Amino acid sequence: MQSFRQRLQQGEVLLSTLVSLPSPEIVELLSKLNFDWLFIDAEHGAFGTLEMQRMLQACKDHIPCLIRVASNDVVAIKHALDIGATGIIVPQINNADEAQVAVRAAKYPSNGNRGVGLARAHEYGLSFGEYLSRADQDTCVVIQAETPGAIDDIENIVRIAEVDAILVGPYDLSANLGYTGEIDHPEVVTAISKVETACKQANVKLGYFGVNAAAVLPYKEKGFTLLTIGVDSLFVLNGAQSLLKEMK
């Protein structure tokens, strides 16, 4: 059976949605649908390590989960992987040196400097040797391109061997370029195009987030394959607003 990382590297279109609320029940519900993976947002969500672990346990490993860590921090990355995440998404990367820090934190020696310990990912020791034998080849590292520095240094970032995908964060990117929320501003579009070109030249996969299908489909047509559509909180709000509108 292919790992999620193998599916990503082979260019399969992989659909997810973003989980922003620390609710195991939400993850459990979403895991019963036909998403290819779930995006657990520990950057903006009110998640501690235990809450994230409970969410991974709720889906019973039926679906791969990538955790967006709060920052490019060695301990945060170690915790996310030790509780059983399939991979990490690292925000606010500014250059290739910072991307290399993230990669090394996600890989065991001698490929990196990930700490070795017993946790849920290793079945608390029961499958320790087996896990270590495949962890580096199965763990996904996704770097976000959402800062001017990342855009300027994107050609060097995509040359890092263990960077599996670049995820464009259009909202933070627009804000960091001085056009908050204007994701169709020409400078934002130009920045995204630069990322697209660099990734395709280096055969690094492209990811994109949008709040609805209309926002994401154009990027799917451009060859972006690691796609996140919608947010759990918006599903609740939109559904409730639609119901109220019908009733009133």
Tab-separated table of C-alpha atoms in Angstrom:
chain	number	residue	atom	x	y	z
A	1	MET	CA	0.000	0.000	0.000
A	2	GLN	CA	1.323	3.399	-0.984
A	3	SER	CA	2.081	5.939	1.710
A	4	PHE	CA	0.508	9.370	1.601
A	5	ARG	CA	3.913	10.839	0.761
A	6	GLN	CA	4.256	8.498	-2.214
A	7	ARG	CA	0.826	9.516	-3.466
A	8	LEU	CA	1.813	13.169	-3.120
A	9	GLN	CA	5.122	12.708	-4.910
A	10	GLN	CA	3.418	10.874	-7.768
A	11	GLY	CA	1.197	13.882	-8.423
A	12	GLU	CA	-2.135	12.505	-7.240
A	13	VAL	CA	-4.730	15.196	-6.528
A	14	LEU	CA	-5.210	15.062	-2.755
A	15	LEU	CA	-8.195	16.891	-1.288
A	16	SER	CA	-8.594	18.029	2.301
A	17	THR	CA	-10.414	20.498	4.472
A	18	LEU	CA	-9.074	22.610	7.311
A	19	VAL	CA	-9.879	21.758	10.926
A	20	SER	CA	-9.625	24.846	13.141
A	21	LEU	CA	-11.663	23.759	16.164
A	22	PRO	CA	-10.159	21.428	18.811
A	23	SER	CA	-12.906	18.852	18.510
A	24	PRO	CA	-12.237	15.113	18.106
A	25	GLU	CA	-15.839	14.729	16.957
A	26	ILE	CA	-15.298	17.025	13.980
A	27	VAL	CA	-12.282	15.011	12.865
A	28	GLU	CA	-14.217	11.789	13.409
A	29	LEU	CA	-17.074	13.047	11.217
A	30	LEU	CA	-14.794	14.330	8.452
A	31	SER	CA	-12.799	11.088	8.443
A	32	LYS	CA	-15.944	9.256	7.322
A	33	LEU	CA	-16.100	11.274	4.096
A	34	ASN	CA	-13.956	10.877	1.010
A	35	PHE	CA	-11.282	13.448	1.763
A	36	ASP	CA	-7.747	12.223	1.079
A	37	TRP	CA	-6.315	13.965	4.136
A	38	LEU	CA	-7.158	16.469	6.862
A	39	PHE	CA	-5.398	19.768	7.580
A	40	ILE	CA	-5.210	20.281	11.358
A	41	ASP	CA	-4.422	23.912	12.040
A	42	ALA	CA	-2.356	24.324	15.191
A	43	GLU	CA	-1.078	27.697	13.992
A	44	HIS	CA	-4.410	29.471	14.441
A	45	GLY	CA	-6.482	26.854	16.264
A	46	ALA	CA	-6.579	26.605	20.070
A	47	PHE	CA	-4.675	23.317	20.128
A	48	GLY	CA	-2.259	21.883	22.624
A	49	THR	CA	-0.391	18.653	21.952
A	50	LEU	CA	-2.916	16.549	23.866
A	51	GLU	CA	-5.860	18.057	21.953
A	52	MET	CA	-4.129	17.264	18.682
A	53	GLN	CA	-3.438	13.709	19.785
A	54	ARG	CA	-7.080	13.195	20.748
A	55	MET	CA	-8.080	14.374	17.269
A	56	LEU	CA	-5.725	11.914	15.593
A	57	GLN	CA	-7.058	9.151	17.818
A	58	ALA	CA	-10.645	10.055	16.893
A	59	CYS	CA	-10.080	9.328	13.224
A	60	LYS	CA	-8.484	5.983	14.136
A	61	ASP	CA	-5.830	6.460	11.446
A	62	HIS	CA	-8.497	6.063	8.732
A	63	ILE	CA	-7.226	9.222	7.065
A	64	PRO	CA	-3.815	10.916	6.922
A	65	CYS	CA	-3.583	14.121	8.939
A	66	LEU	CA	-1.042	16.874	8.363
A	67	ILE	CA	-0.569	19.283	11.245
A	68	ARG	CA	0.246	22.900	10.572
A	69	VAL	CA	2.532	23.627	13.491
A	70	ALA	CA	2.344	26.968	15.271
A	71	SER	CA	5.821	27.964	14.126
A	72	ASN	CA	9.068	26.629	12.731
A	73	ASP	CA	10.014	25.212	16.113
A	74	VAL	CA	11.902	21.955	16.673
A	75	VAL	CA	9.815	20.976	19.704
A	76	ALA	CA	6.502	21.764	17.978
A	77	ILE	CA	7.501	19.647	14.981
A	78	LYS	CA	8.673	16.766	17.206
A	79	HIS	CA	5.408	16.781	19.149
A	80	ALA	CA	3.274	16.794	16.004
A	81	LEU	CA	5.094	13.823	14.527
A	82	ASP	CA	5.397	11.858	17.772
A	83	ILE	CA	1.624	11.947	18.309
A	84	GLY	CA	1.169	10.381	14.870
A	85	ALA	CA	0.770	13.105	12.256
A	86	THR	CA	1.494	11.992	8.703
A	87	GLY	CA	3.453	15.168	8.170
A	88	ILE	CA	3.847	18.818	8.989
A	89	ILE	CA	2.951	22.092	7.333
A	90	VAL	CA	5.325	24.850	8.405
A	91	PRO	CA	4.134	28.476	8.235
A	92	GLN	CA	5.955	31.798	7.962
A	93	ILE	CA	9.087	30.463	6.304
A	94	ASN	CA	11.249	33.302	4.984
A	95	ASN	CA	14.136	31.571	3.217
A	96	ALA	CA	15.829	28.300	2.396
A	97	ASP	CA	17.805	28.235	5.653
A	98	GLU	CA	14.565	28.315	7.656
A	99	ALA	CA	13.044	25.624	5.428
A	100	GLN	CA	16.104	23.456	6.055
A	101	VAL	CA	15.582	23.814	9.821
A	102	ALA	CA	12.041	22.457	9.408
A	103	VAL	CA	13.173	19.543	7.264
A	104	ARG	CA	15.902	18.524	9.679
A	105	ALA	CA	13.500	18.699	12.624
A	106	ALA	CA	11.196	16.245	10.826
A	107	LYS	CA	13.858	13.658	9.988
A	108	TYR	CA	15.809	11.353	12.274
A	109	PRO	CA	19.632	11.312	12.403
A	110	SER	CA	21.599	11.153	10.191
A	111	ASN	CA	19.109	12.809	7.829
A	112	GLY	CA	18.084	15.345	10.459
A	113	ASN	CA	17.912	15.998	14.173
A	114	ARG	CA	14.467	14.749	15.199
A	115	GLY	CA	14.549	13.537	18.783
A	116	VAL	CA	14.148	9.820	19.410
A	117	GLY	CA	11.560	8.859	21.997
A	118	LEU	CA	8.541	6.660	22.633
A	119	ALA	CA	5.096	8.060	21.834
A	120	ARG	CA	1.856	7.307	20.034
A	121	ALA	CA	3.514	7.248	16.590
A	122	HIS	CA	5.660	4.296	17.708
A	123	GLU	CA	2.780	2.589	19.548
A	124	TYR	CA	4.575	3.640	22.725
A	125	GLY	CA	7.455	1.349	21.873
A	126	LEU	CA	5.636	-1.688	20.471
A	127	SER	CA	6.565	-0.814	16.881
A	128	PHE	CA	9.553	1.404	17.596
A	129	GLY	CA	12.002	-0.294	15.226
A	130	GLU	CA	9.470	-0.608	12.428
A	131	TYR	CA	8.461	3.045	12.748
A	132	LEU	CA	12.049	4.292	12.689
A	133	SER	CA	12.805	2.167	9.628
A	134	ARG	CA	10.180	3.985	7.532
A	135	ALA	CA	9.572	7.311	9.284
A	136	ASP	CA	11.885	9.444	7.181
A	137	GLN	CA	10.567	8.085	3.898
A	138	ASP	CA	6.907	8.396	4.963
A	139	THR	CA	6.915	11.781	6.731
A	140	CYS	CA	5.717	14.689	4.602
A	141	VAL	CA	7.242	18.144	4.922
A	142	VAL	CA	5.196	20.957	3.437
A	143	ILE	CA	6.539	24.509	3.463
A	144	GLN	CA	4.210	27.479	3.208
A	145	ALA	CA	4.982	30.287	0.776
A	146	GLU	CA	3.293	33.280	2.354
A	147	THR	CA	6.016	35.859	2.986
A	148	PRO	CA	7.971	38.138	0.646
A	149	GLY	CA	11.154	36.383	1.787
A	150	ALA	CA	9.819	32.968	0.775
A	151	ILE	CA	8.810	34.312	-2.626
A	152	ASP	CA	12.220	35.907	-3.162
A	153	ASP	CA	14.067	32.704	-2.161
A	154	ILE	CA	11.635	30.156	-3.607
A	155	GLU	CA	14.149	28.793	-6.139
A	156	ASN	CA	16.473	27.798	-3.285
A	157	ILE	CA	13.679	26.487	-1.066
A	158	VAL	CA	12.459	24.039	-3.698
A	159	ARG	CA	15.983	22.681	-4.160
A	160	ILE	CA	15.956	21.236	-0.633
A	161	ALA	CA	15.653	17.502	-1.210
A	162	GLU	CA	13.135	16.656	1.526
A	163	VAL	CA	10.672	19.486	0.818
A	164	ASP	CA	7.705	17.577	-0.585
A	165	ALA	CA	5.383	20.458	-1.415
A	166	ILE	CA	4.983	24.202	-1.245
A	167	LEU	CA	1.624	25.354	0.056
A	168	VAL	CA	0.524	28.793	-1.040
A	169	GLY	CA	-1.264	30.656	1.741
A	170	PRO	CA	-3.046	33.345	-0.282
A	171	TYR	CA	-4.490	35.270	2.656
A	172	ASP	CA	-1.270	35.646	4.630
A	173	LEU	CA	0.617	36.231	1.394
A	174	SER	CA	-1.721	39.046	0.395
A	175	ALA	CA	-1.384	40.590	3.878
A	176	ASN	CA	2.397	40.295	3.911
A	177	LEU	CA	2.572	41.965	0.503
A	178	GLY	CA	0.432	44.844	1.768
A	179	TYR	CA	-2.891	43.841	0.167
A	180	THR	CA	-4.752	42.110	2.969
A	181	GLY	CA	-7.541	39.927	1.620
A	182	GLU	CA	-6.910	40.978	-1.992
A	183	ILE	CA	-5.866	37.535	-3.145
A	184	ASP	CA	-6.466	38.500	-6.797
A	185	HIS	CA	-4.275	41.602	-6.628
A	186	PRO	CA	-1.737	41.572	-9.499
A	187	GLU	CA	1.254	41.490	-7.125
A	188	VAL	CA	-0.216	38.537	-5.237
A	189	VAL	CA	-0.981	36.709	-8.487
A	190	THR	CA	2.560	37.399	-9.723
A	191	ALA	CA	4.022	36.017	-6.485
A	192	ILE	CA	1.944	32.842	-6.757
A	193	SER	CA	3.018	32.439	-10.391
A	194	LYS	CA	6.652	32.665	-9.327
A	195	VAL	CA	6.101	29.876	-6.811
A	196	GLU	CA	4.294	27.798	-9.430
A	197	THR	CA	7.130	28.144	-11.928
A	198	ALA	CA	9.841	27.289	-9.400
A	199	CYS	CA	7.987	24.230	-8.113
A	200	LYS	CA	7.266	22.840	-11.557
A	201	GLN	CA	10.893	23.279	-12.605
A	202	ALA	CA	12.070	21.439	-9.472
A	203	ASN	CA	9.271	18.820	-9.554
A	204	VAL	CA	8.056	19.924	-6.120
A	205	LYS	CA	4.321	19.589	-5.629
A	206	LEU	CA	2.083	22.605	-5.216
A	207	GLY	CA	-0.599	23.170	-2.599
A	208	TYR	CA	-3.307	25.790	-2.211
A	209	PHE	CA	-5.954	26.745	0.326
A	210	GLY	CA	-9.295	28.364	-0.437
A	211	VAL	CA	-12.501	28.850	1.486
A	212	ASN	CA	-14.626	27.246	-1.236
A	213	ALA	CA	-14.382	25.168	-4.389
A	214	ALA	CA	-14.623	28.198	-6.685
A	215	ALA	CA	-11.441	29.593	-5.136
A	216	VAL	CA	-9.493	26.341	-5.434
A	217	LEU	CA	-10.621	24.849	-8.755
A	218	PRO	CA	-8.575	27.290	-10.897
A	219	TYR	CA	-5.435	26.112	-9.110
A	220	LYS	CA	-6.361	22.472	-9.545
A	221	GLU	CA	-6.565	23.188	-13.273
A	222	LYS	CA	-3.080	24.713	-13.126
A	223	GLY	CA	-1.647	21.504	-11.692
A	224	PHE	CA	-1.746	22.209	-7.969
A	225	THR	CA	-2.388	18.859	-6.287
A	226	LEU	CA	-2.284	19.304	-2.473
A	227	LEU	CA	-5.584	21.115	-2.067
A	228	THR	CA	-7.476	22.336	0.996
A	229	ILE	CA	-11.050	23.509	0.567
A	230	GLY	CA	-13.102	25.096	3.316
A	231	VAL	CA	-12.909	25.392	7.098
A	232	ASP	CA	-14.879	23.495	9.721
A	233	SER	CA	-16.140	26.668	11.410
A	234	LEU	CA	-17.396	28.057	8.103
A	235	PHE	CA	-19.307	24.844	7.423
A	236	VAL	CA	-21.226	25.408	10.643
A	237	LEU	CA	-21.777	29.122	10.040
A	238	ASN	CA	-22.771	28.762	6.392
A	239	GLY	CA	-25.127	25.892	7.110
A	240	ALA	CA	-26.777	27.745	9.972
A	241	GLN	CA	-27.089	30.981	7.990
A	242	SER	CA	-28.621	29.135	5.045
A	243	LEU	CA	-31.183	27.483	7.315
A	244	LEU	CA	-32.118	30.786	8.944
A	245	LYS	CA	-32.485	32.444	5.562
A	246	GLU	CA	-34.852	29.715	4.396
A	247	MET	CA	-36.948	29.988	7.552
A	248	LYS	CA	-37.212	33.772	7.508
